[in-house]
Tab-separated table of C-alpha atoms and ligand atoms in Angstrom:
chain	number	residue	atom	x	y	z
V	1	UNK	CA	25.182	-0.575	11.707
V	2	UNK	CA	23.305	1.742	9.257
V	3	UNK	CA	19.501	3.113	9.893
V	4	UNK	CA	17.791	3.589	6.947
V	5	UNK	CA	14.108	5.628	6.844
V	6	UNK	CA	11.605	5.487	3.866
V	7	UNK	CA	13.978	2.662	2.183
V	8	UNK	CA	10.767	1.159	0.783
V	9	UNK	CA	10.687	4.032	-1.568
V	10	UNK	CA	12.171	5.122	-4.874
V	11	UNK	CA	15.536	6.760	-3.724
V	12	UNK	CA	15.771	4.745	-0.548
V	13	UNK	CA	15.496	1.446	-2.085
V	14	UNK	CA	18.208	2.011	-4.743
V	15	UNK	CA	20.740	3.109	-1.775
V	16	UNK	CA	19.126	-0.239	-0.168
V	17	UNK	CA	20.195	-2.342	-2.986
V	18	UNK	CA	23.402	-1.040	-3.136
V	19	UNK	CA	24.577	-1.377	0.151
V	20	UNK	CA	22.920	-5.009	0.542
V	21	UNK	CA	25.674	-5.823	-2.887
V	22	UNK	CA	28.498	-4.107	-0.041
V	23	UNK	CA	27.367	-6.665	2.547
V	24	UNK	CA	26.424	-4.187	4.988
V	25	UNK	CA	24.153	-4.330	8.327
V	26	UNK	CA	21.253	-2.444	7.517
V	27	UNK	CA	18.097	-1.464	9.653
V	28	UNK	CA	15.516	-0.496	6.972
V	29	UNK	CA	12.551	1.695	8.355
V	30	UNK	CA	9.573	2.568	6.350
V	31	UNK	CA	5.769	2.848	7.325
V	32	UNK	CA	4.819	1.420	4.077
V	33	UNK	CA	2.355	4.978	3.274
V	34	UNK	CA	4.287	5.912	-0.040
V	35	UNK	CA	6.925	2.727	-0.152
V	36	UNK	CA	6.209	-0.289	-0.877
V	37	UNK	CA	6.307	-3.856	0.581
V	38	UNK	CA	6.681	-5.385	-2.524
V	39	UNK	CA	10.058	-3.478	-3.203
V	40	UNK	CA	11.382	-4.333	0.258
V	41	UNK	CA	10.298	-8.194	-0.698
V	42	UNK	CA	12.315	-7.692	-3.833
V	43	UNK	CA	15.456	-6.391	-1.714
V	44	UNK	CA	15.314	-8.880	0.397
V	45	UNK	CA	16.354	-11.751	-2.189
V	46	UNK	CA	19.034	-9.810	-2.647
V	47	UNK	CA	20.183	-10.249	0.738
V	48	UNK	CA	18.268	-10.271	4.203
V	49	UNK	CA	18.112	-7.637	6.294
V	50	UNK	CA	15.881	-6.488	8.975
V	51	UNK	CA	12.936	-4.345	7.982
V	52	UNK	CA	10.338	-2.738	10.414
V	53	UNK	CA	6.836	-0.599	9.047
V	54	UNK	CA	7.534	1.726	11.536
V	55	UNK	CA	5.971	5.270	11.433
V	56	UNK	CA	8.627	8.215	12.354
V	57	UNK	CA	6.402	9.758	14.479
V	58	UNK	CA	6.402	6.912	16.898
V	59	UNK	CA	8.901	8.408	18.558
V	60	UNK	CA	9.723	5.958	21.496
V	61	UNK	CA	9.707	2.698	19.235
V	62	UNK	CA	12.442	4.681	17.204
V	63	UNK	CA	14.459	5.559	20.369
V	64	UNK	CA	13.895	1.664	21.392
V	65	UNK	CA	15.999	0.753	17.669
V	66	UNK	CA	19.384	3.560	19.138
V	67	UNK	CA	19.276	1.964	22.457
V	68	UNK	CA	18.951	-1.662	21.022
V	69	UNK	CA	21.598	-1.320	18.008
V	70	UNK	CA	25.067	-0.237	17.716
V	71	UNK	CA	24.071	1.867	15.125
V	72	UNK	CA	26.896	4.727	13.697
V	73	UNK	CA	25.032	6.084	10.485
V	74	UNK	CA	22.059	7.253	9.923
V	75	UNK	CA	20.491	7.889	6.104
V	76	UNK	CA	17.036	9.584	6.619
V	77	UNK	CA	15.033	9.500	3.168
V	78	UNK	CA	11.834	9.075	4.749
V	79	UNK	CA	9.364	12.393	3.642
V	80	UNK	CA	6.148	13.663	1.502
V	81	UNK	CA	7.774	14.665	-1.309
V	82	UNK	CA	4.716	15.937	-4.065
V	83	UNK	CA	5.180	20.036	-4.173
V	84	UNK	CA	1.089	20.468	-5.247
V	85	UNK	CA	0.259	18.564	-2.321
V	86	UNK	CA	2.297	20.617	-0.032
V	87	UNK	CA	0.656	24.005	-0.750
V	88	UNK	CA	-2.257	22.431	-0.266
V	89	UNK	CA	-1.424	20.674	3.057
V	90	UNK	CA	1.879	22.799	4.602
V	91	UNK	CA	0.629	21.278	8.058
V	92	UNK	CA	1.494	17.646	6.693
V	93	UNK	CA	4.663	18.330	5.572
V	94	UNK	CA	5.898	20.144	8.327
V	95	UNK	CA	5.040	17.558	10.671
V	96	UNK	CA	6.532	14.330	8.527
V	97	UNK	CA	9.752	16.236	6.803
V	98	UNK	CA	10.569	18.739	9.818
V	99	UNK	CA	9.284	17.806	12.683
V	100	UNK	CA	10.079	13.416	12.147
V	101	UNK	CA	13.725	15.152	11.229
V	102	UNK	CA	14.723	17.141	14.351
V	103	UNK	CA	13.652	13.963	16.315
V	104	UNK	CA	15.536	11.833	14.236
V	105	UNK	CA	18.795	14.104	14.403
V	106	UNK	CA	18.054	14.510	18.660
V	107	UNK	CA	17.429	10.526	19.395
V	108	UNK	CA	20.563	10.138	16.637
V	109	UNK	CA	23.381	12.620	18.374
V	110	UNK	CA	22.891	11.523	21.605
V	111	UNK	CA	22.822	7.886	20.629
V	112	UNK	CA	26.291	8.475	19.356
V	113	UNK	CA	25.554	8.516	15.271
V	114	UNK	CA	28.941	10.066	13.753
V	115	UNK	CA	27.418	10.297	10.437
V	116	UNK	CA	23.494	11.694	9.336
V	117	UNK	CA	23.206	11.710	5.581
V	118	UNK	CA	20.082	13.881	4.719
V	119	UNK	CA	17.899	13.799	1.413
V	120	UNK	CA	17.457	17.121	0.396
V	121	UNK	CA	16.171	18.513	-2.668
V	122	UNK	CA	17.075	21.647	-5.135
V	123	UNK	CA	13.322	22.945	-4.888
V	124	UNK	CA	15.443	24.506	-1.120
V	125	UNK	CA	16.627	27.031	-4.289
V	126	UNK	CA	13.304	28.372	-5.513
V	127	UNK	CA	12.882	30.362	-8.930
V	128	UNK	CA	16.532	30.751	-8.652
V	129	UNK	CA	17.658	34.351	-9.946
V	130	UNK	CA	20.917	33.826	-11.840
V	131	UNK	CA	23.614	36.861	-12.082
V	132	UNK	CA	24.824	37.806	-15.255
V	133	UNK	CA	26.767	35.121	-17.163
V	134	UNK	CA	25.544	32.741	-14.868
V	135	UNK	CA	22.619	29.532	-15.172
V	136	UNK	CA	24.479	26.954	-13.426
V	137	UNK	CA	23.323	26.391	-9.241
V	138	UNK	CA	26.086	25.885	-7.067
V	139	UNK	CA	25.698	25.349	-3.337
V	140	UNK	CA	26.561	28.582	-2.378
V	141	UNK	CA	23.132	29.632	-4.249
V	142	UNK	CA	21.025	31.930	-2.347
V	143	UNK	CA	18.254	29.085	-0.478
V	144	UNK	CA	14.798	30.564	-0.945
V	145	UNK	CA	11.823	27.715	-1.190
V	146	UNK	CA	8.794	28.964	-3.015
V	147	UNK	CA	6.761	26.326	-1.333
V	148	UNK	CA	6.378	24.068	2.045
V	149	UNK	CA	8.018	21.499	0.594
V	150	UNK	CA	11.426	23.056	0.022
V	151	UNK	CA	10.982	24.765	3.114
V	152	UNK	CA	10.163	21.859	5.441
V	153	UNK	CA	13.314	19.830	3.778
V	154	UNK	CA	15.459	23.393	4.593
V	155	UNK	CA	14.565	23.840	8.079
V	156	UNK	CA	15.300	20.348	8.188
V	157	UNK	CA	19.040	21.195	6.708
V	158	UNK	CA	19.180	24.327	9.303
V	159	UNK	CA	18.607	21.322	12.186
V	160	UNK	CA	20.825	18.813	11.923
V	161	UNK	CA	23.838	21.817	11.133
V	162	UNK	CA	23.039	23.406	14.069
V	163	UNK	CA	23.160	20.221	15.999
V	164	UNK	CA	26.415	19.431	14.569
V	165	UNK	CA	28.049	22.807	16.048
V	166	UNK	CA	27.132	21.986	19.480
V	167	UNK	CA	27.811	17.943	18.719
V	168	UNK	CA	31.366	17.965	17.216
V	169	UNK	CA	31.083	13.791	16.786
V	170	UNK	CA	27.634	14.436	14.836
V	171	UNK	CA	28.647	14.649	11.471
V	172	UNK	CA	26.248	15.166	8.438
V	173	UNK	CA	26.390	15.299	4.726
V	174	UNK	CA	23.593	16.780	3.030
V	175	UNK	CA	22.679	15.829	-0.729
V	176	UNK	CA	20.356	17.938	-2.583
V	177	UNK	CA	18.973	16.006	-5.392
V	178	UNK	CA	17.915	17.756	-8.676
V	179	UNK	CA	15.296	15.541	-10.969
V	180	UNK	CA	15.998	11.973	-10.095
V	181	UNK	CA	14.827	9.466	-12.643
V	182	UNK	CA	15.612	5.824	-14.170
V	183	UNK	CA	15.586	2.384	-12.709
V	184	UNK	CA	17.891	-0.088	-11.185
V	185	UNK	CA	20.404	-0.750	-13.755
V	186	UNK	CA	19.933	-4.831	-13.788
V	187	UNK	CA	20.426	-7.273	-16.917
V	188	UNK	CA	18.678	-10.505	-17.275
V	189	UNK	CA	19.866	-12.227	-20.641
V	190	UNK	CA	21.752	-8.828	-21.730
V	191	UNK	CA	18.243	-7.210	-21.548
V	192	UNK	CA	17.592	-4.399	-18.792
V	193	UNK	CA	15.212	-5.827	-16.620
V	194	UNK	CA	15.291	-3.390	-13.540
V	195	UNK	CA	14.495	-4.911	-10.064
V	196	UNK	CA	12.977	-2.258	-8.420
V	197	UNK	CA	12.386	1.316	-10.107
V	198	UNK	CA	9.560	4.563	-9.419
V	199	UNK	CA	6.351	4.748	-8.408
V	200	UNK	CA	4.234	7.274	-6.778
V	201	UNK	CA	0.578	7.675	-6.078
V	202	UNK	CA	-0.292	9.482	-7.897
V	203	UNK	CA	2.269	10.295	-10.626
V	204	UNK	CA	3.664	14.011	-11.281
V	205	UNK	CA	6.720	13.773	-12.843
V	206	UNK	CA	7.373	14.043	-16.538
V	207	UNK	CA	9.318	10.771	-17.141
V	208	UNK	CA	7.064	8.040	-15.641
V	209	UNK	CA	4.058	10.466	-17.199
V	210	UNK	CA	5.015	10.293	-20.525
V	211	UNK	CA	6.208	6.632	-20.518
V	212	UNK	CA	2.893	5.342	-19.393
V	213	UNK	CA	1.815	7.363	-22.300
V	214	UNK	CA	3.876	5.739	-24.570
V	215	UNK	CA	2.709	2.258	-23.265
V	216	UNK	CA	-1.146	3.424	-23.545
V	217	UNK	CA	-1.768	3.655	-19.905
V	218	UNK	CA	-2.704	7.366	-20.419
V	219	UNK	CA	-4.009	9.042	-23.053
V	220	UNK	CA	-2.028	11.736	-23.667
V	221	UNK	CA	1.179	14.071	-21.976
V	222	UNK	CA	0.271	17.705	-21.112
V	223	UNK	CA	3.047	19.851	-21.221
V	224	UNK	CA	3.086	22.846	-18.686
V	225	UNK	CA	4.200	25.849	-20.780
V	226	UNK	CA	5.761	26.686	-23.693
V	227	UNK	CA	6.580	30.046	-23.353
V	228	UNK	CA	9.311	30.192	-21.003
V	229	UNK	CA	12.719	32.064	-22.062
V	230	UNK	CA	14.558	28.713	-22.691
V	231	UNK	CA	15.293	27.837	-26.645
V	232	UNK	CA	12.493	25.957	-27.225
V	233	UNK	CA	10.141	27.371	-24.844
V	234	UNK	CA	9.876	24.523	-22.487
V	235	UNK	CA	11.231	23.876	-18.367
V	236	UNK	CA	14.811	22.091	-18.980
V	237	UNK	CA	15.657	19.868	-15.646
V	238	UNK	CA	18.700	18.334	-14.687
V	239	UNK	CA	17.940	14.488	-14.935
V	240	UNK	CA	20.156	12.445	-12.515
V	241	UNK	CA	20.068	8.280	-12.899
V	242	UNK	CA	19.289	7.095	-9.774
V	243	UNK	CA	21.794	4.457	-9.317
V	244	UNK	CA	24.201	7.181	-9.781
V	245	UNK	CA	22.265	9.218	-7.039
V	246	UNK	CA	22.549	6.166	-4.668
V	247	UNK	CA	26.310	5.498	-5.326
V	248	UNK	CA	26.808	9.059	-4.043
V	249	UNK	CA	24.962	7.792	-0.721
V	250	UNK	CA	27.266	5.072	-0.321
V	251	UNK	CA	30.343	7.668	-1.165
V	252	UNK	CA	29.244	10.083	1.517
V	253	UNK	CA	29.421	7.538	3.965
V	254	UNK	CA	32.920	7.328	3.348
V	255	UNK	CA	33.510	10.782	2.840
V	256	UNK	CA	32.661	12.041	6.049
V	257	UNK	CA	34.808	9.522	7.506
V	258	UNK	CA	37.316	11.617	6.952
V	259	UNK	CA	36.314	14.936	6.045
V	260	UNK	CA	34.223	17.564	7.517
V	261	UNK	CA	30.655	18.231	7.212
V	262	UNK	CA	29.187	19.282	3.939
V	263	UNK	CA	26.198	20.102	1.544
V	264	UNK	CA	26.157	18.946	-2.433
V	265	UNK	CA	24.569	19.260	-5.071
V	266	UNK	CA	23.513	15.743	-7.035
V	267	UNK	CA	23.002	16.543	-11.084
V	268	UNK	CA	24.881	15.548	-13.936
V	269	UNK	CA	25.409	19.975	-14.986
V	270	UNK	CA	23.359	19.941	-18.162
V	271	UNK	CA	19.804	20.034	-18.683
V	272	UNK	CA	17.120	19.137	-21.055
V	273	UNK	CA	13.417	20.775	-22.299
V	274	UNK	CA	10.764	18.926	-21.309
V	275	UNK	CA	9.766	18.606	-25.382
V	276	UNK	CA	13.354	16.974	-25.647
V	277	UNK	CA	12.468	14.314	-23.683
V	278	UNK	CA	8.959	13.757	-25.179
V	279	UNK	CA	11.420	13.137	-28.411
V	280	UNK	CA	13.760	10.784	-26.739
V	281	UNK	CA	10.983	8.708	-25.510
V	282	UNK	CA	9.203	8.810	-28.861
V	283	UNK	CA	12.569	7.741	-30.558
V	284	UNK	CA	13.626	4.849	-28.209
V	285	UNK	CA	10.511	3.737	-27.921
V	286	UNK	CA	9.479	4.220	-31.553
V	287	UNK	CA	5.354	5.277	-30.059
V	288	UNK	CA	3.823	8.265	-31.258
V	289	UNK	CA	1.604	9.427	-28.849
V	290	UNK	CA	-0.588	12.523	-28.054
V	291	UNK	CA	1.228	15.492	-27.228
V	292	UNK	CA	-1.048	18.399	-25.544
V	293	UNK	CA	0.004	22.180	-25.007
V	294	UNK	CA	-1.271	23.417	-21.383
V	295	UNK	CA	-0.448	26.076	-18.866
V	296	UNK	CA	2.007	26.739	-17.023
V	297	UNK	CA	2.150	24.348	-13.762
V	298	UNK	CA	2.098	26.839	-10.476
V	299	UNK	CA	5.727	27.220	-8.911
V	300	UNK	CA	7.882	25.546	-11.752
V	301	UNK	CA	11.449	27.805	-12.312
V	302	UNK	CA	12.348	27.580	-16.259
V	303	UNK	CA	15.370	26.015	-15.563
V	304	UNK	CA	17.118	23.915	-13.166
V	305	UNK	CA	20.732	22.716	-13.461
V	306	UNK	CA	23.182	21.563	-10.942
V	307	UNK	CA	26.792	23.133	-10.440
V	308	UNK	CA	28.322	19.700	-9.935
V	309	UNK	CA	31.787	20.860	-9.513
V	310	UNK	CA	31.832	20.509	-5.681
V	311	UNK	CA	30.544	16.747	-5.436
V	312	UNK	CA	33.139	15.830	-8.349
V	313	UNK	CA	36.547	17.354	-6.939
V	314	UNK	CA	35.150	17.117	-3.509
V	315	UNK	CA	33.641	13.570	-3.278
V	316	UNK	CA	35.716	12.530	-6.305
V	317	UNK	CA	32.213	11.366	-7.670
V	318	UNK	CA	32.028	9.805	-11.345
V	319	UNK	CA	28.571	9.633	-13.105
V	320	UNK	CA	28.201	6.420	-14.609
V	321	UNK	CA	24.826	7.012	-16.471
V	322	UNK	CA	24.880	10.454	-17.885
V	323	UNK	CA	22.796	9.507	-20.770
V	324	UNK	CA	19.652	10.573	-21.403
V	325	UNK	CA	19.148	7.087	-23.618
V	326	UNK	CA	20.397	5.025	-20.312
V	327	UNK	CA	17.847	7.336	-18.067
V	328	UNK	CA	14.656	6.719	-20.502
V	329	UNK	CA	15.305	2.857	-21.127
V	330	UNK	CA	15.694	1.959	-17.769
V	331	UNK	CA	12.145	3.713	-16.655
V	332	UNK	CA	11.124	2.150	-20.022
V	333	UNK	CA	12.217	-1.246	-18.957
V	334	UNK	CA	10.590	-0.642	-15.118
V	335	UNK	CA	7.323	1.042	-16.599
V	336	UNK	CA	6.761	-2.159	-18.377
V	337	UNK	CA	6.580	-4.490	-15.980
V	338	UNK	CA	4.575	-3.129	-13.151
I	401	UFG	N1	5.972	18.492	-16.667
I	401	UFG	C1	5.120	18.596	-17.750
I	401	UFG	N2	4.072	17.745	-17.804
I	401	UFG	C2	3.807	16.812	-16.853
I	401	UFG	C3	4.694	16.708	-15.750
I	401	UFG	C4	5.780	17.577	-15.687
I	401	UFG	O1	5.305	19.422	-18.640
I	401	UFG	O2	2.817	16.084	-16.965
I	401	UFG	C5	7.132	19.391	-16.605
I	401	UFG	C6	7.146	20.261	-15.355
I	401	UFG	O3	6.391	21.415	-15.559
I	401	UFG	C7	8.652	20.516	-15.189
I	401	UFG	C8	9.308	19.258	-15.755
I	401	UFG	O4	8.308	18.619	-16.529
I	401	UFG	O5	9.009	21.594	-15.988
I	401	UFG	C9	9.768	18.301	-14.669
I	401	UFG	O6	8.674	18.091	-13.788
I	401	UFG	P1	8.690	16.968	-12.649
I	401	UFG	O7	7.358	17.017	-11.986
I	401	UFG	O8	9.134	15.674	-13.231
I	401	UFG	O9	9.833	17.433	-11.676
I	401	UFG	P2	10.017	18.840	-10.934
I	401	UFG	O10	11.101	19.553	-11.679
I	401	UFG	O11	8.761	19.561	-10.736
I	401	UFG	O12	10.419	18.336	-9.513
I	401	UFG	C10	11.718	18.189	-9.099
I	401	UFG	C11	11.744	17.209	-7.949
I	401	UFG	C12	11.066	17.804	-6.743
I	401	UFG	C13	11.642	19.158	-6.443
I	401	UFG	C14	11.534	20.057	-7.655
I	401	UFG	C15	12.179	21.405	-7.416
I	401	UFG	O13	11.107	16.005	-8.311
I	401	UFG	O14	11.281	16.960	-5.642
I	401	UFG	O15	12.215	19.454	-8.745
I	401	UFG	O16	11.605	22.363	-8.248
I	401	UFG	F1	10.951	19.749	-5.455
């Protein structure tokens, strides 16, 4: 049996979805404070499972579910996740990402979980600081979080390896995720009609922004900088599709079947400028819509790309939606009916 936290949320729910279409047995935690109910109403006509708003911090209900259920594998998305609000309040994401985390990883190696996969994120890199000839991050990167968030998700890494050295049947796989972005990849009548897709409360990231400006639910799209040392000025990310993020879940259950434990990057290894994907969504969406220059947003490294060379030889992983087009209509799609 597989425990899922925070599967309510964006990430969570896609790796929901997709192993409800396996036919697995799932246990689906999430206290419902950035998830929502809706989306686990959605997943549920997709197949039943059992879902319980259950708080991480509620320690002894969670160590009720390992003595209850036969459960082997553990995927633990459940976190604060907002960078801003992290340097404002380190307290609150120590406690939820860190602290929830090394009880999680104690009640789950000595309840006899074999495999912990962990949702990580690239911000554990900082302003990374390339050598010569280099722009690319692999996992061997030096690990240097310029704010609580990245720290409180790389203590949380430093936790569940350690446990694994002294628990040799405690096996982990960590994924560090680079910009995640897109919708459930779903066709009603050949149109894309996504089930379930991203929202957060409030919004920060650049897709979502600039589609509800494109579908006049803001006014304009601010972009933060224009003078870094990138070609046109602008951050360039490394946008992942996140049905491709979740079918590297389901893979790493597999993979540490049979292999040992291991950290990996999740990107696609090319990036684009934030005004490149103001274009794209002007294009496929054929809006114009107002375009402002502002400053520089606090903590944002000029560029982020993944060294995805490990996951693909390693995990023998194949992206099936490495298309910026594919990213942008699905969000589109999503962004339009909710
Ligand atoms: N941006 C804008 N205008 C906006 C919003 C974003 O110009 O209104 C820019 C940002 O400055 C950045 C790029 O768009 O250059 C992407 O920003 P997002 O907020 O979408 O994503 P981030 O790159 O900041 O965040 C991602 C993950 C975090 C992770 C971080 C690591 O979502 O979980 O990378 O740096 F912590």
């Amino acid at each position: 049996m597989i425990l899922i936290t925070g599967g309510a949320g964006y990430i969570g729910s896609h790796v929901v979805k997709q192993l409800l279409e396996k036919n697995e047995d799932l246990i689906v935690l999430d206290n419902l404070s950035t998830g929502f109910q809706k989306t686990i109403d959605t997943l549920q006509n997709i197949k039943k499972f059992c879902f319980i708003n259950l708080d991480l911090k509620e320690i002894h209900k969670v160590e009720e579910l390992f003595k209850k259920y036969k459960i082997n594998t553990v995927i633990h998305f459940a976190a604060f996740s907002q960078v801003g609000e992290s340097i404002q309040n380190p307290i609150k994401y120590y406690m939820n990402n860190t602290v929830n985390t090394i009880n999680l990883v104690r009640l789950a190696s000595s309840h006899g979980v074999n495999k912990f996969i962990f949702s990580s994120t690239a911000a554990v890199y900082g302003e990374p600081k390339f050598k010569l000839g280099k722009n690319l991050i692999d996992e061997d990167f030096r690990t240097n979080p310029i704010n609580p968030y990245g720290m409180s998700k790389l203590m949380s890494e430093k936790v569940i390896k350690d446990e694994a050295k002294v628990n040799c049947k405690f096996k982990y796989v960590i994924f560090r995720y680079f910009n995640v972005a897109g919708a459930d990849i779903y066709f009603d009548d050949n149109n894309i009609q996504p089930r379930i897709g991203e929202c957060h409360s409030p919004e920060t990231h650049l897709i979502p922004l600039i589609l509800k400006t494109a579908l006049n639910k803001r006014e304009n799209i601010a972009i933060f900088g224009d003078d870094y040392n990138t070609p046109d000025g602008t951050c360039i990310r490394d946008y992942i599709h996140v049905d491709d993020l979740a079918d590297i879940h389901i893979k790493g259950i597999d993979y540490i079947e049979y292999n040992d434990s291991d950290t990996f990057n999740c990107g696609y290894g090319h990036g684009y400028s934030v005004k490149e994907i103001i274009n794209s969504v002007k294009t496929l969406t054929q809006k114009n819509f107002k375009v402002l220059n502002d400053k520089r947003r606090e903590g944002d490294p000029s560029v982020l790309v993944s060294d995805n060379n490990k996951i693909i030889s390693k995990m023998n992983w194949k992206a099936k939606y490495d298309d910026l087009n594919i990213i942008i209509n699905s969000a589109y799609a999503w962004e339009k009916s909710i």
